Backbone atoms as SQL, in Angstrom:
CREATE TABLE atoms (id INTEGER PRIMARY KEY, chain TEXT, resi INTEGER, resn TEXT, atom TEXT, x REAL, y REAL, z REAL);
INSERT INTO atoms VALUES
  (1, 'A', 1, 'UNK', 'N', 43.387, -65.154, 21.206),
  (2, 'A', 1, 'UNK', 'CA', 43.619, -66.130, 22.241),
  (3, 'A', 1, 'UNK', 'C', 43.980, -67.379, 21.349),
  (4, 'A', 2, 'UNK', 'N', 42.953, -67.970, 21.102),
  (5, 'A', 2, 'UNK', 'CA', 43.097, -69.650, 20.207),
  (6, 'A', 2, 'UNK', 'C', 43.890, -69.425, 19.025),
  (7, 'A', 3, 'UNK', 'N', 44.557, -68.658, 18.771),
  (8, 'A', 3, 'UNK', 'CA', 45.383, -68.740, 17.623),
  (9, 'A', 3, 'UNK', 'C', 47.015, -68.771, 18.436),
  (10, 'A', 4, 'UNK', 'N', 47.064, -68.029, 19.638),
  (11, 'A', 4, 'UNK', 'CA', 48.236, -67.396, 20.509),
  (12, 'A', 4, 'UNK', 'C', 48.591, -69.800, 21.203),
  (13, 'A', 5, 'UNK', 'N', 47.261, -69.949, 21.396),
  (14, 'A', 5, 'UNK', 'CA', 48.026, -71.494, 21.948),
  (15, 'A', 5, 'UNK', 'C', 48.079, -72.592, 20.947),
  (16, 'A', 6, 'UNK', 'N', 47.289, -72.255, 19.617),
  (17, 'A', 6, 'UNK', 'CA', 47.570, -73.307, 18.147),
  (18, 'A', 6, 'UNK', 'C', 49.407, -72.674, 18.444),
  (19, 'A', 7, 'UNK', 'N', 49.437, -71.739, 17.862),
  (20, 'A', 7, 'UNK', 'CA', 50.872, -71.806, 17.750),
  (21, 'A', 7, 'UNK', 'C', 52.077, -71.807, 18.863),
  (22, 'A', 8, 'UNK', 'N', 51.123, -72.060, 19.947),
  (23, 'A', 8, 'UNK', 'CA', 52.153, -72.464, 20.872),
  (24, 'A', 8, 'UNK', 'C', 52.761, -74.333, 20.954),
  (25, 'A', 9, 'UNK', 'N', 51.062, -74.395, 20.752),
  (26, 'A', 9, 'UNK', 'CA', 51.365, -75.777, 20.589),
  (27, 'A', 9, 'UNK', 'C', 51.758, -76.615, 19.250),
  (28, 'A', 10, 'UNK', 'N', 52.096, -75.561, 18.835),
  (29, 'A', 10, 'UNK', 'CA', 52.496, -76.363, 17.225),
  (30, 'A', 10, 'UNK', 'C', 54.037, -75.925, 16.933),
  (31, 'A', 11, 'UNK', 'N', 54.569, -75.195, 17.642),
  (32, 'A', 11, 'UNK', 'CA', 55.972, -74.564, 17.872),
  (33, 'A', 11, 'UNK', 'C', 56.783, -75.025, 18.883),
  (34, 'A', 12, 'UNK', 'N', 56.281, -75.281, 20.484),
  (35, 'A', 12, 'UNK', 'CA', 56.931, -75.605, 20.999),
  (36, 'A', 12, 'UNK', 'C', 58.275, -76.718, 20.674),
  (37, 'A', 13, 'UNK', 'N', 58.286, -77.869, 20.233),
  (38, 'A', 13, 'UNK', 'CA', 59.425, -78.577, 20.148),
  (39, 'A', 13, 'UNK', 'C', 60.182, -77.893, 18.474),
  (40, 'A', 14, 'UNK', 'N', 59.571, -77.092, 17.540),
  (41, 'A', 14, 'UNK', 'CA', 60.208, -76.803, 16.426),
  (42, 'A', 14, 'UNK', 'C', 61.240, -75.591, 16.411),
  (43, 'A', 15, 'UNK', 'N', 60.825, -74.653, 17.659),
  (44, 'A', 15, 'UNK', 'CA', 61.802, -73.606, 18.048),
  (45, 'A', 15, 'UNK', 'C', 63.125, -73.677, 18.728),
  (46, 'A', 16, 'UNK', 'N', 64.299, -72.815, 19.020),
  (47, 'A', 16, 'UNK', 'CA', 64.870, -72.995, 20.319),
  (48, 'A', 16, 'UNK', 'C', 63.920, -72.658, 21.433),
  (49, 'A', 17, 'UNK', 'N', 64.203, -73.207, 22.747),
  (50, 'A', 17, 'UNK', 'CA', 62.996, -72.762, 23.912),
  (51, 'A', 17, 'UNK', 'C', 63.287, -71.422, 24.444),
  (52, 'A', 18, 'UNK', 'N', 64.625, -70.712, 24.143),
  (53, 'A', 18, 'UNK', 'CA', 64.621, -69.158, 24.482),
  (54, 'A', 18, 'UNK', 'C', 63.943, -68.837, 23.567),
  (55, 'A', 19, 'UNK', 'N', 64.150, -69.062, 22.228),
  (56, 'A', 19, 'UNK', 'CA', 63.315, -67.906, 21.063),
  (57, 'A', 19, 'UNK', 'C', 61.764, -68.494, 21.747),
  (58, 'A', 20, 'UNK', 'N', 60.992, -69.597, 21.766),
  (59, 'A', 20, 'UNK', 'CA', 60.017, -69.927, 21.926),
  (60, 'A', 20, 'UNK', 'C', 59.714, -69.107, 22.947),
  (61, 'A', 21, 'UNK', 'N', 60.133, -69.288, 23.893),
  (62, 'A', 21, 'UNK', 'CA', 59.883, -68.384, 25.733),
  (63, 'A', 21, 'UNK', 'C', 59.764, -67.093, 25.115),
  (64, 'A', 22, 'UNK', 'N', 60.457, -66.683, 24.658),
  (65, 'A', 22, 'UNK', 'CA', 60.826, -64.465, 24.179),
  (66, 'A', 22, 'UNK', 'C', 59.454, -64.781, 23.242),
  (67, 'A', 23, 'UNK', 'N', 59.128, -65.945, 22.392),
  (68, 'A', 23, 'UNK', 'CA', 58.136, -65.063, 21.429),
  (69, 'A', 23, 'UNK', 'C', 56.810, -65.446, 21.872),
  (70, 'A', 24, 'UNK', 'N', 56.460, -66.084, 23.057),
  (71, 'A', 24, 'UNK', 'CA', 55.646, -67.026, 23.838),
  (72, 'A', 24, 'UNK', 'C', 55.029, -65.610, 24.109),
  (73, 'A', 25, 'UNK', 'N', 55.913, -64.948, 25.152),
  (74, 'A', 25, 'UNK', 'CA', 55.913, -63.415, 25.461),
  (75, 'A', 25, 'UNK', 'C', 55.337, -62.449, 25.041),
  (76, 'A', 26, 'UNK', 'N', 56.285, -62.013, 23.739),
  (77, 'A', 26, 'UNK', 'CA', 55.559, -61.180, 22.773),
  (78, 'A', 26, 'UNK', 'C', 54.278, -61.226, 22.509),
  (79, 'A', 27, 'UNK', 'N', 54.319, -62.411, 22.017),
  (80, 'A', 27, 'UNK', 'CA', 52.917, -62.757, 21.102),
  (81, 'A', 27, 'UNK', 'C', 51.730, -62.112, 22.721),
  (82, 'A', 28, 'UNK', 'N', 51.585, -62.657, 23.370),
  (83, 'A', 28, 'UNK', 'CA', 50.784, -62.912, 24.090),
  (84, 'A', 28, 'UNK', 'C', 50.624, -61.359, 25.020),
  (85, 'A', 29, 'UNK', 'N', 51.617, -60.169, 25.009),
  (86, 'A', 29, 'UNK', 'CA', 51.606, -59.645, 25.612),
  (87, 'A', 29, 'UNK', 'C', 50.807, -58.284, 24.102),
  (88, 'A', 30, 'UNK', 'N', 51.106, -59.195, 23.291),
  (89, 'A', 30, 'UNK', 'CA', 50.621, -57.931, 22.265),
  (90, 'A', 30, 'UNK', 'C', 49.044, -58.295, 21.828),
  (91, 'A', 31, 'UNK', 'N', 48.865, -59.484, 22.145),
  (92, 'A', 31, 'UNK', 'CA', 47.197, -59.570, 22.088),
  (93, 'A', 31, 'UNK', 'C', 46.691, -58.753, 23.531),
  (94, 'A', 32, 'UNK', 'N', 47.451, -58.554, 24.726),
  (95, 'A', 32, 'UNK', 'CA', 46.804, -57.634, 25.488),
  (96, 'A', 32, 'UNK', 'C', 45.461, -57.988, 25.980),
  (97, 'A', 33, 'UNK', 'N', 45.175, -59.485, 26.232),
  (98, 'A', 33, 'UNK', 'CA', 43.647, -60.295, 26.764),
  (99, 'A', 33, 'UNK', 'C', 43.084, -59.573, 27.589),
  (100, 'A', 34, 'UNK', 'N', 44.251, -59.405, 28.625),
  (101, 'A', 34, 'UNK', 'CA', 43.501, -58.911, 30.074),
  (102, 'A', 34, 'UNK', 'C', 43.204, -57.268, 30.040),
  (103, 'A', 35, 'UNK', 'N', 42.698, -56.607, 31.525),
  (104, 'A', 35, 'UNK', 'CA', 42.761, -55.086, 31.692),
  (105, 'A', 35, 'UNK', 'C', 43.533, -54.997, 32.717),
  (106, 'A', 36, 'UNK', 'N', 44.309, -56.149, 33.195),
  (107, 'A', 36, 'UNK', 'CA', 45.558, -55.657, 34.233),
  (108, 'A', 36, 'UNK', 'C', 46.064, -57.098, 34.180),
  (109, 'A', 37, 'UNK', 'N', 47.736, -57.147, 34.623),
  (110, 'A', 37, 'UNK', 'CA', 48.330, -58.483, 34.740),
  (111, 'A', 37, 'UNK', 'C', 48.896, -58.775, 33.166),
  (112, 'A', 38, 'UNK', 'N', 48.756, -58.074, 32.568),
  (113, 'A', 38, 'UNK', 'CA', 49.287, -58.887, 30.801),
  (114, 'A', 38, 'UNK', 'C', 50.645, -59.498, 31.104),
  (115, 'A', 39, 'UNK', 'N', 51.130, -58.029, 31.279),
  (116, 'A', 39, 'UNK', 'CA', 53.248, -58.095, 31.985),
  (117, 'A', 39, 'UNK', 'C', 52.900, -59.194, 32.165),
  (118, 'A', 40, 'UNK', 'N', 52.929, -59.566, 33.690),
  (119, 'A', 40, 'UNK', 'CA', 52.935, -61.075, 34.836),
  (120, 'A', 40, 'UNK', 'C', 52.788, -62.155, 34.727),
  (121, 'A', 41, 'UNK', 'N', 51.481, -61.882, 33.534),
  (122, 'A', 41, 'UNK', 'CA', 51.157, -63.178, 32.949),
  (123, 'A', 41, 'UNK', 'C', 51.880, -63.717, 31.611),
  (124, 'A', 42, 'UNK', 'N', 52.294, -62.814, 30.798),
  (125, 'A', 42, 'UNK', 'CA', 53.491, -62.687, 30.388),
  (126, 'A', 42, 'UNK', 'C', 54.740, -63.458, 30.360),
  (127, 'A', 43, 'UNK', 'N', 55.063, -62.859, 31.210),
  (128, 'A', 43, 'UNK', 'CA', 56.126, -63.412, 32.342),
  (129, 'A', 43, 'UNK', 'C', 56.591, -64.955, 32.762),
  (130, 'A', 44, 'UNK', 'N', 55.303, -65.393, 33.475),
  (131, 'A', 44, 'UNK', 'CA', 54.505, -66.515, 33.680),
  (132, 'A', 44, 'UNK', 'C', 54.967, -67.917, 32.782),
  (133, 'A', 45, 'UNK', 'N', 54.371, -67.090, 31.562),
  (134, 'A', 45, 'UNK', 'CA', 54.217, -67.807, 30.284),
  (135, 'A', 45, 'UNK', 'C', 55.749, -67.872, 29.837),
  (136, 'A', 46, 'UNK', 'N', 56.648, -67.043, 30.017),
  (137, 'A', 46, 'UNK', 'CA', 57.537, -67.394, 29.754),
  (138, 'A', 46, 'UNK', 'C', 58.594, -68.338, 30.547),
  (139, 'A', 47, 'UNK', 'N', 58.539, -67.814, 31.777),
  (140, 'A', 47, 'UNK', 'CA', 59.298, -68.483, 32.209),
  (141, 'A', 47, 'UNK', 'C', 58.951, -70.097, 32.449),
  (142, 'A', 48, 'UNK', 'N', 57.616, -70.533, 32.186),
  (143, 'A', 48, 'UNK', 'CA', 57.377, -71.693, 32.337),
  (144, 'A', 48, 'UNK', 'C', 57.979, -72.622, 31.068),
  (145, 'A', 49, 'UNK', 'N', 57.847, -71.768, 30.037),
  (146, 'A', 49, 'UNK', 'CA', 58.575, -72.503, 28.761),
  (147, 'A', 49, 'UNK', 'C', 59.452, -72.422, 28.619),
  (148, 'A', 50, 'UNK', 'N', 60.296, -72.095, 29.762),
  (149, 'A', 50, 'UNK', 'CA', 61.801, -71.733, 29.942),
  (150, 'A', 50, 'UNK', 'C', 62.172, -72.731, 30.921),
  (151, 'A', 51, 'UNK', 'N', 61.599, -72.867, 31.812),
  (152, 'A', 51, 'UNK', 'CA', 61.496, -74.112, 33.087),
  (153, 'A', 51, 'UNK', 'C', 61.549, -75.517, 32.437),
  (154, 'A', 52, 'UNK', 'N', 60.371, -76.006, 32.093),
  (155, 'A', 52, 'UNK', 'CA', 60.329, -77.050, 30.944),
  (156, 'A', 52, 'UNK', 'C', 61.405, -77.439, 30.117),
  (157, 'A', 53, 'UNK', 'N', 62.024, -76.618, 29.070),
  (158, 'A', 53, 'UNK', 'CA', 62.860, -77.105, 28.815),
  (159, 'A', 53, 'UNK', 'C', 64.289, -77.231, 29.169),
  (160, 'A', 54, 'UNK', 'N', 64.142, -76.767, 30.608),
  (161, 'A', 54, 'UNK', 'CA', 65.726, -76.974, 31.498),
  (162, 'A', 54, 'UNK', 'C', 66.104, -75.650, 32.062),
  (163, 'A', 55, 'UNK', 'N', 66.239, -74.644, 31.449),
  (164, 'A', 55, 'UNK', 'CA', 66.425, -73.741, 31.572),
  (165, 'A', 55, 'UNK', 'C', 66.284, -72.837, 32.572),
  (166, 'A', 56, 'UNK', 'N', 66.537, -72.242, 33.597),
  (167, 'A', 56, 'UNK', 'CA', 66.502, -71.359, 34.921),
  (168, 'A', 56, 'UNK', 'C', 65.514, -70.378, 34.413),
  (169, 'A', 57, 'UNK', 'N', 64.697, -69.943, 35.580),
  (170, 'A', 57, 'UNK', 'CA', 63.719, -68.797, 35.965),
  (171, 'A', 57, 'UNK', 'C', 64.450, -67.620, 35.297),
  (172, 'A', 58, 'UNK', 'N', 64.114, -66.736, 34.197),
  (173, 'A', 58, 'UNK', 'CA', 64.710, -65.468, 34.254),
  (174, 'A', 58, 'UNK', 'C', 63.382, -64.222, 34.867),
  (175, 'A', 59, 'UNK', 'N', 64.691, -63.833, 35.554),
  (176, 'A', 59, 'UNK', 'CA', 63.959, -62.569, 36.040),
  (177, 'A', 59, 'UNK', 'C', 64.285, -61.412, 35.588),
  (178, 'A', 60, 'UNK', 'N', 62.991, -60.110, 34.991),
  (179, 'A', 60, 'UNK', 'CA', 62.952, -59.017, 34.634),
  (180, 'A', 60, 'UNK', 'C', 63.687, -58.557, 36.203),
  (181, 'A', 61, 'UNK', 'N', 64.933, -58.008, 35.805),
  (182, 'A', 61, 'UNK', 'CA', 65.444, -57.067, 37.288),
  (183, 'A', 61, 'UNK', 'C', 65.237, -55.917, 37.909),
  (184, 'A', 62, 'UNK', 'N', 64.852, -55.957, 39.109),
  (185, 'A', 62, 'UNK', 'CA', 64.099, -55.110, 40.290),
  (186, 'A', 62, 'UNK', 'C', 64.262, -53.778, 39.412),
  (187, 'A', 63, 'UNK', 'N', 65.642, -53.238, 39.754),
  (188, 'A', 63, 'UNK', 'CA', 66.633, -52.482, 39.540),
  (189, 'A', 63, 'UNK', 'C', 65.437, -51.550, 38.315),
  (190, 'A', 64, 'UNK', 'N', 65.537, -50.331, 38.544),
  (191, 'A', 64, 'UNK', 'CA', 64.588, -48.879, 37.351),
  (192, 'A', 64, 'UNK', 'C', 65.217, -49.362, 36.514),
  (193, 'A', 65, 'UNK', 'N', 66.866, -49.405, 36.575),
  (194, 'A', 65, 'UNK', 'CA', 67.571, -49.169, 34.167),
  (195, 'A', 65, 'UNK', 'C', 67.229, -50.527, 33.796),
  (196, 'A', 66, 'UNK', 'N', 66.801, -51.712, 34.699),
  (197, 'A', 66, 'UNK', 'CA', 67.139, -52.874, 33.801),
  (198, 'A', 66, 'UNK', 'C', 65.304, -53.077, 33.066),
  (199, 'A', 67, 'UNK', 'N', 64.407, -52.782, 33.999),
  (200, 'A', 67, 'UNK', 'CA', 62.928, -52.635, 34.027),
  (201, 'A', 67, 'UNK', 'C', 62.582, -51.278, 32.869),
  (202, 'A', 68, 'UNK', 'N', 63.168, -50.548, 32.675),
  (203, 'A', 68, 'UNK', 'CA', 62.968, -49.867, 31.852),
  (204, 'A', 68, 'UNK', 'C', 63.702, -50.070, 30.814),
  (205, 'A', 69, 'UNK', 'N', 64.927, -50.785, 30.556),
  (206, 'A', 69, 'UNK', 'CA', 65.280, -51.311, 29.415),
  (207, 'A', 69, 'UNK', 'C', 64.431, -52.776, 28.692),
  (208, 'A', 70, 'UNK', 'N', 63.824, -53.508, 29.783),
  (209, 'A', 70, 'UNK', 'CA', 62.956, -54.291, 29.107),
  (210, 'A', 70, 'UNK', 'C', 61.729, -53.875, 28.313),
  (211, 'A', 71, 'UNK', 'N', 61.199, -52.669, 28.928),
  (212, 'A', 71, 'UNK', 'CA', 59.787, -51.807, 28.924),
  (213, 'A', 71, 'UNK', 'C', 59.666, -51.452, 27.341),
  (214, 'A', 72, 'UNK', 'N', 61.381, -50.702, 27.330),
  (215, 'A', 72, 'UNK', 'CA', 61.949, -50.190, 26.012),
  (216, 'A', 72, 'UNK', 'C', 61.943, -50.841, 25.068),
  (217, 'A', 73, 'UNK', 'N', 62.863, -52.395, 25.059),
  (218, 'A', 73, 'UNK', 'CA', 62.868, -53.246, 24.014),
  (219, 'A', 73, 'UNK', 'C', 61.623, -53.855, 23.430),
  (220, 'A', 74, 'UNK', 'N', 60.762, -54.066, 24.337),
  (221, 'A', 74, 'UNK', 'CA', 59.698, -54.513, 24.105),
  (222, 'A', 74, 'UNK', 'C', 58.867, -53.750, 23.816),
  (223, 'A', 75, 'UNK', 'N', 58.698, -52.463, 23.998),
  (224, 'A', 75, 'UNK', 'CA', 57.763, -51.364, 22.929),
  (225, 'A', 75, 'UNK', 'C', 58.698, -50.578, 21.372),
  (226, 'A', 76, 'UNK', 'N', 60.032, -51.210, 22.060),
  (227, 'A', 76, 'UNK', 'CA', 59.907, -50.741, 20.130),
  (228, 'A', 76, 'UNK', 'C', 60.354, -52.444, 19.389),
  (229, 'A', 77, 'UNK', 'N', 60.246, -53.619, 20.180),
  (230, 'A', 77, 'UNK', 'CA', 60.110, -54.463, 19.454),
  (231, 'A', 77, 'UNK', 'C', 58.923, -54.697, 18.688),
  (232, 'A', 78, 'UNK', 'N', 57.459, -54.278, 19.687),
  (233, 'A', 78, 'UNK', 'CA', 56.016, -54.107, 19.127),
  (234, 'A', 78, 'UNK', 'C', 55.989, -53.634, 17.919),
  (235, 'A', 79, 'UNK', 'N', 56.679, -52.185, 17.855),
  (236, 'A', 79, 'UNK', 'CA', 56.423, -50.909, 17.287),
  (237, 'A', 79, 'UNK', 'C', 56.818, -51.634, 15.552),
  (238, 'A', 80, 'UNK', 'N', 57.960, -51.664, 15.644),
  (239, 'A', 80, 'UNK', 'CA', 58.476, -52.567, 14.743),
  (240, 'A', 80, 'UNK', 'C', 57.954, -54.251, 14.123),
  (241, 'A', 81, 'UNK', 'N', 57.450, -54.053, 14.900),
  (242, 'A', 81, 'UNK', 'CA', 56.326, -55.695, 14.431),
  (243, 'A', 81, 'UNK', 'C', 57.820, -56.644, 13.912),
  (244, 'A', 82, 'UNK', 'N', 58.849, -56.414, 15.588),
  (245, 'A', 82, 'UNK', 'CA', 60.515, -57.688, 15.040),
  (246, 'A', 82, 'UNK', 'C', 60.369, -58.053, 16.608),
  (247, 'A', 83, 'UNK', 'N', 60.091, -58.860, 16.766),
  (248, 'A', 83, 'UNK', 'CA', 60.462, -60.132, 17.764),
  (249, 'A', 83, 'UNK', 'C', 61.615, -60.216, 17.894),
  (250, 'A', 84, 'UNK', 'N', 62.575, -60.677, 16.805),
  (251, 'A', 84, 'UNK', 'CA', 63.891, -60.234, 17.531),
  (252, 'A', 84, 'UNK', 'C', 64.810, -59.840, 17.927),
  (253, 'A', 85, 'UNK', 'N', 64.205, -58.200, 18.517),
  (254, 'A', 85, 'UNK', 'CA', 64.615, -56.987, 19.045),
  (255, 'A', 85, 'UNK', 'C', 64.347, -57.826, 20.312),
  (256, 'A', 86, 'UNK', 'N', 63.589, -58.188, 20.777),
  (257, 'A', 86, 'UNK', 'CA', 62.788, -58.817, 22.301),
  (258, 'A', 86, 'UNK', 'C', 63.650, -60.173, 22.507),
  (259, 'A', 87, 'UNK', 'N', 63.589, -61.367, 21.747),
  (260, 'A', 87, 'UNK', 'CA', 64.602, -62.703, 21.548),
  (261, 'A', 87, 'UNK', 'C', 65.283, -62.273, 22.156),
  (262, 'A', 88, 'UNK', 'N', 66.182, -60.885, 21.734),
  (263, 'A', 88, 'UNK', 'CA', 67.657, -60.736, 21.695),
  (264, 'A', 88, 'UNK', 'C', 67.852, -60.642, 23.338),
  (265, 'A', 89, 'UNK', 'N', 67.192, -59.866, 24.204),
  (266, 'A', 89, 'UNK', 'CA', 66.807, -59.561, 25.170),
  (267, 'A', 89, 'UNK', 'C', 66.462, -60.433, 26.176),
  (268, 'A', 90, 'UNK', 'N', 66.057, -61.328, 25.881),
  (269, 'A', 90, 'UNK', 'CA', 65.591, -62.791, 26.755),
  (270, 'A', 90, 'UNK', 'C', 66.757, -63.105, 26.681),
  (271, 'A', 91, 'UNK', 'N', 67.061, -63.600, 25.175),
  (272, 'A', 91, 'UNK', 'CA', 68.811, -64.491, 25.401),
  (273, 'A', 91, 'UNK', 'C', 69.672, -63.884, 26.597),
  (274, 'A', 92, 'UNK', 'N', 69.625, -62.575, 26.944),
  (275, 'A', 92, 'UNK', 'CA', 70.928, -62.276, 27.540),
  (276, 'A', 92, 'UNK', 'C', 70.702, -62.060, 28.950),
  (277, 'A', 93, 'UNK', 'N', 68.836, -62.000, 29.125),
  (278, 'A', 93, 'UNK', 'CA', 68.637, -62.478, 30.849),
  (279, 'A', 93, 'UNK', 'C', 69.540, -63.685, 30.669),
  (280, 'A', 94, 'UNK', 'N', 68.358, -65.142, 29.749),
  (281, 'A', 94, 'UNK', 'CA', 68.881, -66.510, 29.779),
  (282, 'A', 94, 'UNK', 'C', 70.328, -66.529, 29.926),
  (283, 'A', 95, 'UNK', 'N', 71.135, -66.114, 29.862),
  (284, 'A', 95, 'UNK', 'CA', 72.268, -66.091, 29.663),
  (285, 'A', 95, 'UNK', 'C', 73.028, -65.746, 30.845),
  (286, 'A', 96, 'UNK', 'N', 72.593, -64.778, 31.567),
  (287, 'A', 96, 'UNK', 'CA', 72.966, -64.327, 32.537),
  (288, 'A', 96, 'UNK', 'C', 72.663, -65.006, 33.579),
  (289, 'A', 97, 'UNK', 'N', 71.231, -65.794, 33.571),
  (290, 'A', 97, 'UNK', 'CA', 70.410, -66.350, 34.864),
  (291, 'A', 97, 'UNK', 'C', 72.087, -67.925, 34.583),
  (292, 'A', 98, 'UNK', 'N', 71.610, -68.830, 33.175),
  (293, 'A', 98, 'UNK', 'CA', 72.370, -69.493, 33.444),
  (294, 'A', 98, 'UNK', 'C', 74.292, -69.556, 34.288),
  (295, 'A', 99, 'UNK', 'N', 74.789, -68.131, 33.576),
  (296, 'A', 99, 'UNK', 'CA', 75.869, -67.815, 34.356),
  (297, 'A', 99, 'UNK', 'C', 75.891, -67.996, 35.913),
  (298, 'A', 100, 'UNK', 'N', 74.674, -67.245, 36.346),
  (299, 'A', 100, 'UNK', 'CA', 74.322, -67.373, 38.093),
  (300, 'A', 100, 'UNK', 'C', 74.412, -68.880, 38.511),
  (301, 'A', 101, 'UNK', 'N', 73.721, -69.277, 38.161),
  (302, 'A', 101, 'UNK', 'CA', 73.400, -71.092, 37.801),
  (303, 'A', 101, 'UNK', 'C', 75.106, -71.513, 38.416),
  (304, 'A', 102, 'UNK', 'N', 76.145, -71.418, 37.415),
  (305, 'A', 102, 'UNK', 'CA', 76.971, -71.810, 37.308),
  (306, 'A', 102, 'UNK', 'C', 77.396, -71.300, 38.358),
  (307, 'A', 103, 'UNK', 'N', 77.847, -70.208, 38.580),
  (308, 'A', 103, 'UNK', 'CA', 78.894, -69.904, 39.631),
  (309, 'A', 103, 'UNK', 'C', 78.202, -70.523, 40.712),
  (310, 'A', 104, 'UNK', 'N', 76.575, -70.717, 41.373),
  (311, 'A', 104, 'UNK', 'CA', 76.110, -71.402, 42.713),
  (312, 'A', 104, 'UNK', 'C', 76.615, -72.506, 42.452),
  (313, 'A', 105, 'UNK', 'N', 76.721, -73.472, 41.474),
  (314, 'A', 105, 'UNK', 'CA', 77.171, -74.886, 41.335),
  (315, 'A', 105, 'UNK', 'C', 78.554, -74.656, 42.083),
  (316, 'A', 106, 'UNK', 'N', 79.339, -73.745, 41.758),
  (317, 'A', 106, 'UNK', 'CA', 80.435, -73.893, 41.555),
  (318, 'A', 106, 'UNK', 'C', 80.794, -73.893, 43.193),
  (319, 'A', 107, 'UNK', 'N', 80.119, -72.823, 43.242),
  (320, 'A', 107, 'UNK', 'CA', 80.157, -72.443, 44.932),
  (321, 'A', 107, 'UNK', 'C', 79.629, -73.946, 46.031),
  (322, 'A', 108, 'UNK', 'N', 78.414, -74.190, 45.514),
  (323, 'A', 108, 'UNK', 'CA', 78.278, -75.162, 46.380),
  (324, 'A', 108, 'UNK', 'C', 79.102, -76.563, 45.913),
  (325, 'A', 109, 'UNK', 'N', 79.652, -76.809, 45.065),
  (326, 'A', 109, 'UNK', 'CA', 81.078, -77.743, 44.721),
  (327, 'A', 109, 'UNK', 'C', 82.210, -77.394, 45.635),
  (328, 'A', 110, 'UNK', 'N', 82.386, -76.236, 45.776),
  (329, 'A', 110, 'UNK', 'CA', 83.889, -75.554, 46.753),
  (330, 'A', 110, 'UNK', 'C', 83.376, -76.398, 48.078),
  (331, 'A', 111, 'UNK', 'N', 82.026, -75.617, 48.365),
  (332, 'A', 111, 'UNK', 'CA', 81.273, -75.489, 50.246),
  (333, 'A', 111, 'UNK', 'C', 81.555, -77.036, 50.332),
  (334, 'A', 112, 'UNK', 'N', 81.265, -78.373, 49.223),
  (335, 'A', 112, 'UNK', 'CA', 81.381, -79.704, 49.546),
  (336, 'A', 112, 'UNK', 'C', 82.539, -80.183, 49.656),
  (337, 'A', 113, 'UNK', 'N', 83.218, -79.751, 49.171),
  (338, 'A', 113, 'UNK', 'CA', 85.018, -79.866, 49.080),
  (339, 'A', 113, 'UNK', 'C', 85.433, -79.402, 49.875),
  (340, 'A', 114, 'UNK', 'N', 85.379, -78.163, 51.062),
  (341, 'A', 114, 'UNK', 'CA', 85.673, -77.995, 52.245),
  (342, 'A', 114, 'UNK', 'C', 85.345, -78.303, 53.289),
  (343, 'A', 115, 'UNK', 'N', 84.106, -79.003, 53.199),
  (344, 'A', 115, 'UNK', 'CA', 83.306, -79.775, 54.684),
  (345, 'A', 115, 'UNK', 'C', 84.091, -81.120, 54.361),
  (346, 'A', 116, 'UNK', 'N', 84.154, -81.561, 53.111),
  (347, 'A', 116, 'UNK', 'CA', 85.287, -82.976, 53.341),
  (348, 'A', 116, 'UNK', 'C', 86.170, -82.963, 53.457),
  (349, 'A', 117, 'UNK', 'N', 87.450, -81.836, 53.306),
  (350, 'A', 117, 'UNK', 'CA', 88.258, -81.657, 53.835),
  (351, 'A', 117, 'UNK', 'C', 88.431, -81.242, 55.591),
  (352, 'A', 118, 'UNK', 'N', 87.121, -80.623, 56.041),
  (353, 'A', 118, 'UNK', 'CA', 87.090, -80.286, 57.073),
  (354, 'A', 118, 'UNK', 'C', 87.095, -81.634, 57.844),
  (355, 'A', 119, 'UNK', 'N', 85.879, -82.164, 57.649),
  (356, 'A', 119, 'UNK', 'CA', 85.739, -83.976, 57.923),
  (357, 'A', 119, 'UNK', 'C', 86.387, -84.966, 58.086),
  (358, 'A', 120, 'UNK', 'N', 87.215, -84.874, 57.131),
  (359, 'A', 120, 'UNK', 'CA', 88.371, -85.652, 56.601),
  (360, 'A', 120, 'UNK', 'C', 87.339, -86.900, 56.064),
  (361, 'A', 121, 'UNK', 'N', 86.253, -86.179, 55.247),
  (362, 'A', 121, 'UNK', 'CA', 85.359, -87.469, 54.836),
  (363, 'A', 121, 'UNK', 'C', 86.427, -87.978, 53.425);
């Protein structure tokens, strides 16, 4: 666990934030320090790293297909000892979260403009 903390402290500003967050998740799950809750803790650490870097929270989507894809990619990445496989998935999730954030901001902008027109401001 100490090696993970050292890695996290030494690489936070050296690696792209999305790659760093995915690798932090991957490394934590690979250590598997707790009897229960390792996945939840890993996703929390990943999202902490993402939000500290200004990215939105990435959700592992609750539908069964998405969850299975997440679990399969994580297992494949661990089996092949190739974090890039998992990094790509987290990159996709991050891109989707960013696109959703943009849609929300555009909708907010539209709603503000509509309110201005309706109130003659």
